[in-house]
Short mmCIF file of N, CA and C in Angstrom, two decimals:
data_model
loop_
_atom_site.label_atom_id
_atom_site.label_comp_id
_atom_site.label_asym_id
_atom_site.label_seq_id
_atom_site.Cartn_x
_atom_site.Cartn_y
_atom_site.Cartn_z
N UNK A 1351 0.96 -1.34 0.12
CA UNK A 1351 0.02 -0.23 0.10
C UNK A 1351 0.95 1.23 -0.08
N UNK A 1352 2.31 1.11 0.83
CA UNK A 1352 2.71 2.84 0.74
C UNK A 1352 3.43 2.92 -0.49
N UNK A 1353 4.20 1.61 -1.04
CA UNK A 1353 4.67 1.92 -2.14
C UNK A 1353 3.73 2.40 -3.67
N UNK A 1354 2.26 2.38 -3.27
CA UNK A 1354 1.60 2.96 -4.56
C UNK A 1354 1.04 3.97 -4.08
N UNK A 1355 1.26 4.73 -3.06
CA UNK A 1355 1.22 5.88 -2.66
C UNK A 1355 2.12 6.54 -2.94
N UNK A 1356 3.23 5.59 -2.64
CA UNK A 1356 5.13 6.80 -3.01
C UNK A 1356 4.96 6.68 -4.71
N UNK A 1357 4.78 5.70 -5.54
CA UNK A 1357 5.01 6.00 -6.99
C UNK A 1357 3.79 7.22 -7.72
N UNK A 1358 2.65 6.64 -6.33
CA UNK A 1358 1.41 7.54 -7.24
C UNK A 1358 2.34 9.01 -7.13
N UNK A 1359 2.50 9.51 -6.02
CA UNK A 1359 2.89 11.07 -5.68
C UNK A 1359 3.81 11.08 -6.12
N UNK A 1360 5.23 10.47 -6.66
CA UNK A 1360 5.94 10.52 -7.34
C UNK A 1360 5.88 11.30 -8.71
N UNK A 1361 4.57 10.02 -9.02
CA UNK A 1361 4.32 10.26 -10.49
C UNK A 1361 3.51 11.94 -10.66
N UNK A 1362 2.91 12.22 -9.55
CA UNK A 1362 2.21 13.81 -9.61
C UNK A 1362 3.24 14.93 -9.56
N UNK A 1363 4.30 14.47 -8.89
CA UNK A 1363 5.36 15.33 -8.67
C UNK A 1363 6.00 15.17 -10.48
N UNK A 1364 6.14 14.89 -10.28
CA UNK A 1364 7.17 14.24 -12.22
C UNK A 1364 5.87 15.09 -12.88
N UNK A 1365 5.19 15.07 -13.55
CA UNK A 1365 3.97 15.44 -13.98
C UNK A 1365 3.99 16.84 -14.10
N UNK A 1366 3.76 17.50 -12.91
CA UNK A 1366 4.13 19.06 -12.51
C UNK A 1366 5.67 19.79 -13.02
N UNK A 1367 6.34 18.60 -12.46
CA UNK A 1367 7.62 19.52 -12.89
C UNK A 1367 7.76 19.64 -14.82
N UNK A 1368 7.51 18.31 -15.39
CA UNK A 1368 7.40 18.26 -16.98
C UNK A 1368 6.84 19.78 -17.13
N UNK A 1369 5.18 20.17 -16.84
CA UNK A 1369 4.23 21.39 -17.20
C UNK A 1369 5.86 22.22 -16.45
N UNK A 1370 6.15 22.64 -15.31
CA UNK A 1370 6.48 23.29 -15.02
C UNK A 1370 7.85 23.49 -16.06
N UNK A 1371 8.44 22.65 -16.28
CA UNK A 1371 9.63 22.65 -18.13
C UNK A 1371 9.17 23.59 -18.97
N UNK A 1372 8.06 22.94 -18.94
CA UNK A 1372 6.90 23.69 -20.12
C UNK A 1372 6.62 25.10 -20.60
N UNK A 1373 6.51 25.61 -18.94
CA UNK A 1373 5.69 26.53 -18.79
C UNK A 1373 7.23 28.01 -18.41
N UNK A 1374 8.05 27.66 -19.28
CA UNK A 1374 9.02 28.52 -19.21
C UNK A 1374 9.22 29.50 -20.74
N UNK A 1375 9.78 30.27 -20.73
CA UNK A 1375 9.45 31.05 -22.05
C UNK A 1375 10.81 30.47 -22.95
N UNK A 1376 10.23 30.55 -23.84
CA UNK A 1376 11.55 30.15 -25.25
C UNK A 1376 13.45 30.71 -24.12
N UNK A 1377 13.30 31.64 -24.27
CA UNK A 1377 14.18 32.33 -24.24
C UNK A 1377 15.15 31.33 -22.30
N UNK A 1378 13.73 31.53 -21.55
CA UNK A 1378 14.46 30.83 -20.38
C UNK A 1378 14.64 29.39 -20.50
N UNK A 1379 14.15 28.95 -21.49
CA UNK A 1379 13.90 27.39 -21.42
C UNK A 1379 16.00 27.01 -22.52
N UNK A 1380 15.97 27.97 -23.53
CA UNK A 1380 17.22 27.19 -24.02
C UNK A 1380 17.80 28.27 -22.79
N UNK A 1381 18.18 29.19 -22.16
CA UNK A 1381 19.26 29.53 -20.94
C UNK A 1381 19.37 28.36 -20.14
N UNK A 1382 18.52 27.79 -20.17
CA UNK A 1382 18.69 26.83 -18.77
C UNK A 1382 19.43 25.63 -19.37
N UNK A 1383 19.06 25.12 -21.35
CA UNK A 1383 19.43 23.96 -21.87
C UNK A 1383 20.74 24.68 -21.63
N UNK A 1384 21.34 25.23 -22.59
CA UNK A 1384 22.85 26.10 -22.35
C UNK A 1384 23.89 25.62 -21.45
N UNK A 1385 22.75 25.80 -20.40
CA UNK A 1385 24.44 26.22 -19.00
C UNK A 1385 24.29 24.77 -18.30
N UNK A 1386 23.05 23.55 -19.02
CA UNK A 1386 23.66 22.19 -18.38
C UNK A 1386 24.84 22.01 -19.25
N UNK A 1387 24.63 22.09 -20.82
CA UNK A 1387 25.89 22.12 -21.86
C UNK A 1387 26.80 22.35 -21.28
N UNK A 1388 26.73 23.21 -21.03
CA UNK A 1388 27.63 24.12 -20.90
C UNK A 1388 28.41 23.44 -19.47
N UNK A 1389 27.73 23.20 -18.37
CA UNK A 1389 28.34 22.07 -17.67
C UNK A 1389 28.96 20.87 -17.79
N UNK A 1390 27.81 20.29 -18.37
CA UNK A 1390 28.54 18.68 -19.49
C UNK A 1390 29.47 19.17 -20.00
N UNK A 1391 29.70 20.00 -21.01
CA UNK A 1391 31.52 20.53 -21.43
C UNK A 1391 32.52 20.38 -20.61
N UNK A 1392 32.44 20.82 -19.12
CA UNK A 1392 33.19 21.28 -18.32
C UNK A 1392 33.22 20.05 -17.56
N UNK A 1393 32.38 19.06 -17.58
CA UNK A 1393 32.54 17.73 -16.76
C UNK A 1393 33.71 16.99 -17.75
N UNK A 1394 33.29 16.85 -18.92
CA UNK A 1394 33.36 16.22 -20.04
C UNK A 1394 35.24 16.38 -20.40
N UNK A 1395 35.64 17.78 -19.99
CA UNK A 1395 36.81 18.38 -19.93
C UNK A 1395 38.10 17.39 -18.79
N UNK A 1396 36.64 17.99 -17.27
CA UNK A 1396 38.26 17.59 -16.80
C UNK A 1396 37.96 16.70 -16.21
N UNK A 1397 36.73 15.63 -16.51
CA UNK A 1397 37.45 14.22 -17.46
C UNK A 1397 38.12 13.12 -18.38
N UNK A 1398 39.09 14.39 -18.94
CA UNK A 1398 39.60 13.77 -20.02
C UNK A 1398 38.68 13.53 -21.18
N UNK A 1399 37.52 12.98 -21.08
CA UNK A 1399 36.91 12.92 -22.18
C UNK A 1399 36.87 13.46 -22.65
N UNK A 1400 36.46 14.69 -23.53
CA UNK A 1400 37.18 15.84 -23.69
C UNK A 1400 37.81 16.69 -24.27
N UNK A 1401 38.20 17.55 -24.64
CA UNK A 1401 39.38 18.70 -24.62
C UNK A 1401 39.01 19.79 -25.26
N UNK A 1402 37.05 20.36 -25.50
CA UNK A 1402 36.43 22.00 -25.95
C UNK A 1402 38.13 22.92 -25.40
N UNK A 1403 37.97 23.29 -26.82
CA UNK A 1403 38.62 24.85 -25.66
C UNK A 1403 37.77 25.73 -25.26
N UNK A 1404 37.87 26.71 -24.97
CA UNK A 1404 37.93 27.86 -24.23
C UNK A 1404 36.66 28.71 -25.51
N UNK A 1405 37.53 28.75 -26.78
CA UNK A 1405 36.92 29.70 -27.68
C UNK A 1405 35.83 29.07 -28.54
N UNK A 1406 36.17 27.62 -28.29
CA UNK A 1406 35.15 26.95 -29.27
C UNK A 1406 33.93 26.27 -28.59
N UNK A 1407 33.67 26.82 -27.42
CA UNK A 1407 33.30 26.10 -26.31
C UNK A 1407 31.54 26.02 -27.17
N UNK A 1408 30.99 28.10 -27.42
CA UNK A 1408 30.02 28.54 -28.00
C UNK A 1408 29.73 27.97 -29.18
N UNK A 1409 30.75 27.38 -29.76
CA UNK A 1409 30.09 27.12 -30.80
C UNK A 1409 29.57 24.93 -30.63
N UNK A 1410 30.67 25.06 -29.89
CA UNK A 1410 30.33 23.11 -29.49
C UNK A 1410 29.14 23.28 -29.07
N UNK A 1411 28.63 24.44 -28.08
CA UNK A 1411 27.40 24.48 -27.04
C UNK A 1411 25.94 24.94 -28.25
N UNK A 1412 26.30 25.13 -28.93
CA UNK A 1412 25.17 25.90 -30.29
C UNK A 1412 24.73 24.46 -31.03
N UNK A 1413 26.33 23.70 -31.48
CA UNK A 1413 25.73 22.89 -31.93
C UNK A 1413 25.11 21.50 -31.04
N UNK A 1414 25.31 21.38 -29.95
CA UNK A 1414 24.82 20.38 -29.80
C UNK A 1414 23.77 20.59 -28.71
N UNK A 1415 23.36 21.68 -28.56
CA UNK A 1415 22.49 21.96 -27.77
C UNK A 1415 21.23 21.55 -27.86
N UNK A 1416 20.03 21.41 -29.16
CA UNK A 1416 19.12 20.80 -29.37
C UNK A 1416 18.84 19.49 -29.11
N UNK A 1417 20.04 18.64 -29.91
CA UNK A 1417 19.89 17.27 -29.12
C UNK A 1417 20.05 16.76 -27.98
N UNK A 1418 20.43 17.77 -27.35
CA UNK A 1418 20.92 17.45 -25.76
C UNK A 1418 19.33 17.51 -24.66
N UNK A 1419 19.31 18.90 -25.99
CA UNK A 1419 17.57 18.98 -25.59
C UNK A 1419 16.18 17.80 -25.57
N UNK A 1420 16.50 17.54 -26.92
CA UNK A 1420 15.22 16.10 -27.51
C UNK A 1420 15.83 15.10 -26.69
N UNK A 1421 16.65 14.62 -26.25
CA UNK A 1421 17.25 13.78 -25.61
C UNK A 1421 16.95 14.14 -24.03
N UNK A 1422 16.90 15.22 -23.27
CA UNK A 1422 16.14 15.65 -21.77
C UNK A 1422 14.35 15.46 -22.00
N UNK A 1423 13.80 15.82 -23.53
CA UNK A 1423 12.96 14.90 -23.22
C UNK A 1423 12.48 13.58 -23.55
N UNK A 1424 13.06 12.79 -23.91
CA UNK A 1424 12.64 11.53 -23.64
C UNK A 1424 13.32 11.12 -22.60
N UNK A 1425 14.53 11.58 -21.56
CA UNK A 1425 14.61 11.11 -20.24
C UNK A 1425 12.88 11.82 -19.52
N UNK A 1426 12.87 12.62 -19.99
CA UNK A 1426 11.33 13.25 -18.88
C UNK A 1426 10.18 12.34 -19.53
N UNK A 1427 9.96 11.53 -20.21
CA UNK A 1427 8.92 10.37 -20.36
C UNK A 1427 9.47 9.08 -20.35
N UNK A 1428 10.73 8.66 -20.59
CA UNK A 1428 11.65 7.19 -19.51
C UNK A 1428 10.89 7.40 -18.42
N UNK A 1429 11.33 8.39 -17.76
CA UNK A 1429 11.21 8.54 -15.77
C UNK A 1429 9.33 8.56 -15.98
N UNK A 1430 8.62 9.09 -16.88
CA UNK A 1430 7.07 8.67 -16.04
C UNK A 1430 6.38 7.36 -17.43
N UNK A 1431 6.97 6.96 -17.81
CA UNK A 1431 6.35 5.43 -18.44
C UNK A 1431 7.05 4.36 -17.11
N UNK A 1432 8.35 5.13 -16.86
CA UNK A 1432 8.71 3.91 -15.15
C UNK A 1432 7.52 3.70 -14.29
N UNK A 1433 6.98 5.35 -13.75
CA UNK A 1433 5.95 5.47 -12.59
C UNK A 1433 5.20 5.47 -12.90
N UNK A 1434 4.63 5.72 -14.60
CA UNK A 1434 2.79 5.26 -14.43
C UNK A 1434 3.12 3.54 -14.62
N UNK A 1435 4.17 2.57 -15.09
CA UNK A 1435 4.08 1.58 -15.41
C UNK A 1435 3.81 1.46 -13.89
N UNK A 1436 4.95 1.42 -12.81
CA UNK A 1436 4.74 1.01 -11.84
C UNK A 1436 3.79 0.96 -10.99
N UNK A 1437 2.27 2.40 -11.67
CA UNK A 1437 1.31 2.54 -10.59
C UNK A 1437 0.75 1.24 -11.47
N UNK A 1438 0.76 1.09 -12.18
CA UNK A 1438 -0.53 0.12 -12.94
C UNK A 1438 0.06 -1.24 -11.92
N UNK A 1439 0.95 -1.53 -11.78
CA UNK A 1439 1.20 -3.20 -11.36
C UNK A 1439 0.94 -3.10 -9.51
N UNK A 1440 1.28 -1.45 -8.93
CA UNK A 1440 1.08 -1.92 -7.71
C UNK A 1440 -1.10 -1.56 -7.25
N UNK A 1441 -1.54 -1.16 -8.65
CA UNK A 1441 -2.91 -1.38 -8.39
C UNK A 1441 -3.22 -2.59 -9.20
N UNK A 1442 -2.47 -3.94 -9.60
CA UNK A 1442 -2.47 -5.00 -10.40
C UNK A 1442 -3.68 -4.66 -11.10
N UNK A 1443 -3.53 -3.99 -12.11
CA UNK A 1443 -4.03 -4.09 -13.34
C UNK A 1443 -3.20 -4.94 -14.57
N UNK A 1444 -3.33 -6.24 -14.65
CA UNK A 1444 -2.20 -6.93 -15.23
C UNK A 1444 -2.57 -6.43 -16.70
N UNK A 1445 -3.99 -6.24 -17.50
CA UNK A 1445 -4.03 -6.75 -19.30
C UNK A 1445 -3.47 -5.24 -19.25
N UNK A 1446 -3.24 -5.27 -20.42
CA UNK A 1446 -2.95 -3.69 -21.23
C UNK A 1446 -1.70 -2.98 -20.17
N UNK A 1447 -1.05 -3.44 -19.46
CA UNK A 1447 0.21 -2.18 -19.05
C UNK A 1447 1.41 -2.02 -20.00
N UNK A 1448 1.32 -2.13 -20.70
CA UNK A 1448 2.53 -1.55 -21.51
C UNK A 1448 1.68 -0.57 -22.79
N UNK A 1449 0.22 -0.77 -23.39
CA UNK A 1449 -0.75 -0.13 -23.76
C UNK A 1449 -0.83 1.13 -23.04
N UNK A 1450 -1.40 0.41 -21.83
CA UNK A 1450 -1.84 1.94 -20.92
C UNK A 1450 -1.04 2.56 -20.74
N UNK A 1451 0.24 1.82 -19.83
CA UNK A 1451 1.55 3.16 -19.94
C UNK A 1451 1.89 4.42 -21.31
N UNK A 1452 1.77 3.55 -22.03
CA UNK A 1452 2.40 4.26 -23.05
C UNK A 1452 1.03 4.92 -24.27
N UNK A 1453 -0.25 4.80 -24.22
CA UNK A 1453 -1.01 5.32 -24.30
C UNK A 1453 -1.56 7.18 -23.28
N UNK A 1454 -1.25 6.71 -22.19
CA UNK A 1454 -0.56 8.07 -21.13
C UNK A 1454 -0.09 8.77 -21.11
N UNK A 1455 1.25 8.18 -21.45
CA UNK A 1455 2.64 9.07 -21.68
C UNK A 1455 2.81 9.89 -22.73
N UNK A 1456 1.92 9.04 -23.56
CA UNK A 1456 1.15 10.00 -25.24
C UNK A 1456 0.67 10.81 -25.09
N UNK A 1457 -0.48 10.78 -24.71
CA UNK A 1457 -1.32 11.66 -24.55
C UNK A 1457 -0.72 12.53 -23.14
N UNK A 1458 -0.37 12.47 -22.45
CA UNK A 1458 0.08 13.51 -21.37
C UNK A 1458 1.26 14.45 -22.31
N UNK A 1459 1.92 14.11 -23.12
CA UNK A 1459 2.82 14.91 -24.05
C UNK A 1459 1.80 15.53 -25.09
N UNK A 1460 0.92 14.75 -25.39
CA UNK A 1460 -0.28 16.25 -26.71
C UNK A 1460 -0.66 17.13 -25.88
N UNK A 1461 -0.46 17.31 -24.41
CA UNK A 1461 -1.17 18.20 -23.64
C UNK A 1461 -0.55 18.87 -22.72
N UNK A 1462 0.85 18.42 -23.05
CA UNK A 1462 2.57 19.24 -22.64
C UNK A 1462 2.60 20.35 -23.92
N UNK A 1463 2.26 19.03 -24.82
CA UNK A 1463 2.50 19.94 -26.67
C UNK A 1463 1.91 21.27 -26.64
N UNK A 1464 0.65 21.16 -26.41
CA UNK A 1464 -0.35 21.81 -26.49
C UNK A 1464 -0.67 22.99 -25.89
N UNK A 1465 -0.45 22.59 -24.23
CA UNK A 1465 0.30 23.54 -23.23
C UNK A 1465 1.20 24.61 -23.86
N UNK A 1466 2.50 24.41 -24.50
CA UNK A 1466 3.56 25.17 -24.71
C UNK A 1466 2.78 26.34 -26.14
N UNK A 1467 1.17 25.73 -26.62
CA UNK A 1467 1.30 26.95 -27.71
C UNK A 1467 0.91 28.21 -26.95
N UNK A 1468 0.92 28.19 -25.80
CA UNK A 1468 0.70 29.20 -24.79
C UNK A 1468 1.59 29.93 -24.39
N UNK A 1469 2.54 29.16 -24.02
CA UNK A 1469 3.96 29.95 -23.92
C UNK A 1469 4.67 31.15 -24.52
N UNK A 1470 5.33 31.99 -24.48
CA UNK A 1470 5.44 32.85 -25.39
C UNK A 1470 6.80 32.69 -25.81
N UNK A 1471 7.20 32.81 -27.00
CA UNK A 1471 8.31 31.89 -27.32
C UNK A 1471 8.05 30.61 -28.31
N UNK A 1472 7.18 30.07 -27.99
CA UNK A 1472 7.42 28.36 -27.71
C UNK A 1472 6.10 27.92 -28.30
N UNK A 1473 6.98 26.56 -29.19
CA UNK A 1473 5.36 26.06 -30.06
C UNK A 1473 5.18 24.59 -29.65
N UNK A 1474 3.65 23.91 -30.41
CA UNK A 1474 3.87 23.13 -29.92
C UNK A 1474 4.11 21.90 -31.06
N UNK A 1475 4.38 21.34 -30.42
CA UNK A 1475 4.74 20.53 -32.45
C UNK A 1475 5.19 18.80 -31.63
N UNK A 1476 3.71 18.25 -33.12
CA UNK A 1476 3.69 16.94 -32.93
C UNK A 1476 4.85 16.28 -32.52
N UNK A 1477 6.35 16.48 -33.80
CA UNK A 1477 7.39 16.23 -33.25
C UNK A 1477 7.99 15.68 -31.91
N UNK A 1478 7.45 16.72 -31.85
CA UNK A 1478 8.39 15.96 -30.06
C UNK A 1478 7.18 15.27 -29.10
N UNK A 1479 6.40 15.32 -29.55
CA UNK A 1479 5.27 13.86 -28.90
C UNK A 1479 5.87 12.69 -29.51
N UNK A 1480 6.19 12.41 -30.42
CA UNK A 1480 6.92 11.61 -30.65
C UNK A 1480 8.22 10.97 -30.14
N UNK A 1481 9.01 11.84 -30.08
CA UNK A 1481 10.13 11.90 -29.01
C UNK A 1481 10.46 11.99 -27.84
N UNK A 1482 8.69 12.40 -27.19
CA UNK A 1482 8.81 11.97 -25.58
C UNK A 1482 8.07 10.58 -25.93
N UNK A 1483 7.19 10.41 -26.88
CA UNK A 1483 6.57 8.60 -26.79
C UNK A 1483 8.17 8.05 -27.17
N UNK A 1484 8.64 8.47 -27.45
CA UNK A 1484 10.62 7.52 -27.93
C UNK A 1484 10.38 7.02 -26.53
N UNK A 1485 10.96 7.75 -25.84
CA UNK A 1485 11.39 7.64 -24.87
C UNK A 1485 10.72 6.72 -23.38
N UNK A 1486 8.83 7.34 -23.95
CA UNK A 1486 8.29 6.50 -23.27
C UNK A 1486 8.92 4.20 -23.86
N UNK A 1487 8.63 4.56 -24.47
CA UNK A 1487 8.62 2.94 -25.65
C UNK A 1487 9.62 2.53 -25.32
N UNK A 1488 10.93 3.39 -25.05
CA UNK A 1488 12.50 2.79 -24.78
C UNK A 1488 12.55 2.13 -23.35
N UNK A 1489 11.31 2.76 -21.78
CA UNK A 1489 11.44 1.98 -21.28
C UNK A 1489 10.74 0.57 -21.20
N UNK A 1490 9.73 0.97 -21.76
CA UNK A 1490 8.93 -0.13 -21.92
C UNK A 1490 9.43 -1.47 -23.01
N UNK A 1491 9.55 -1.08 -23.80
CA UNK A 1491 10.81 -2.30 -24.54
C UNK A 1491 12.31 -3.11 -23.34
N UNK A 1492 13.02 -1.80 -22.32
CA UNK A 1492 14.16 -2.65 -22.17
C UNK A 1492 14.02 -2.63 -20.77
N UNK A 1493 11.74 -2.75 -20.28
CA UNK A 1493 11.15 -3.33 -19.14
C UNK A 1493 11.08 -4.80 -19.58
N UNK A 1494 10.31 -5.22 -20.60
CA UNK A 1494 9.75 -6.26 -21.01
C UNK A 1494 11.01 -7.18 -21.24
N UNK A 1495 11.77 -6.74 -22.05
CA UNK A 1495 13.33 -7.58 -21.87
C UNK A 1495 13.83 -8.17 -20.80
N UNK A 1496 13.69 -7.14 -19.90
CA UNK A 1496 14.64 -7.36 -18.43
C UNK A 1496 13.33 -8.10 -17.48
N UNK A 1497 12.22 -8.71 -17.81
CA UNK A 1497 11.44 -9.20 -17.24
C UNK A 1497 11.42 -10.86 -17.79
N UNK A 1498 11.56 -10.34 -18.90
CA UNK A 1498 11.72 -11.78 -20.34
C UNK A 1498 12.56 -12.26 -19.68
N UNK A 1499 14.40 -11.83 -19.20
CA UNK A 1499 15.88 -12.61 -19.00
C UNK A 1499 15.44 -12.66 -17.64
N UNK A 1500 14.90 -12.08 -16.60
CA UNK A 1500 14.14 -12.66 -15.50
C UNK A 1500 13.88 -13.90 -15.36
N UNK A 1501 12.43 -14.49 -15.79
CA UNK A 1501 12.49 -15.52 -16.36
C UNK A 1501 13.02 -16.89 -16.59
N UNK A 1502 14.00 -16.44 -16.99
CA UNK A 1502 14.86 -17.47 -17.74
C UNK A 1502 15.46 -17.92 -16.37
#
């Protein structure tokens, strides 16, 4: 019973988190992602995984910012799928857990993109729904194969 409540609470918190990220103006959203990418470059440079010089930093950030943003979208919905799937488990829903999880994430993604239409400088794009749904699908595929391997 406690796990059911915890996962439900975490899912609600995560849904609100996604909403708040989407509620940022395009300038604030871009600024945040540029900062994240900048920190990633600093970390990879310190770990000697990259050697990006200071004068090249802005060009690299500009080049990889969009793919990093899309990866972040996928990660958001990977986490959402994890939470929703486990809620369905704890409510003992046996049929169509994979489909229900996917539909929930996809529909929430559509509402999220619709919400972005009302935010300054943001656009709602169906391709982003597909990217979000890909994150959900990756979780579901991983879970399916993990469960299959556990049974053997």
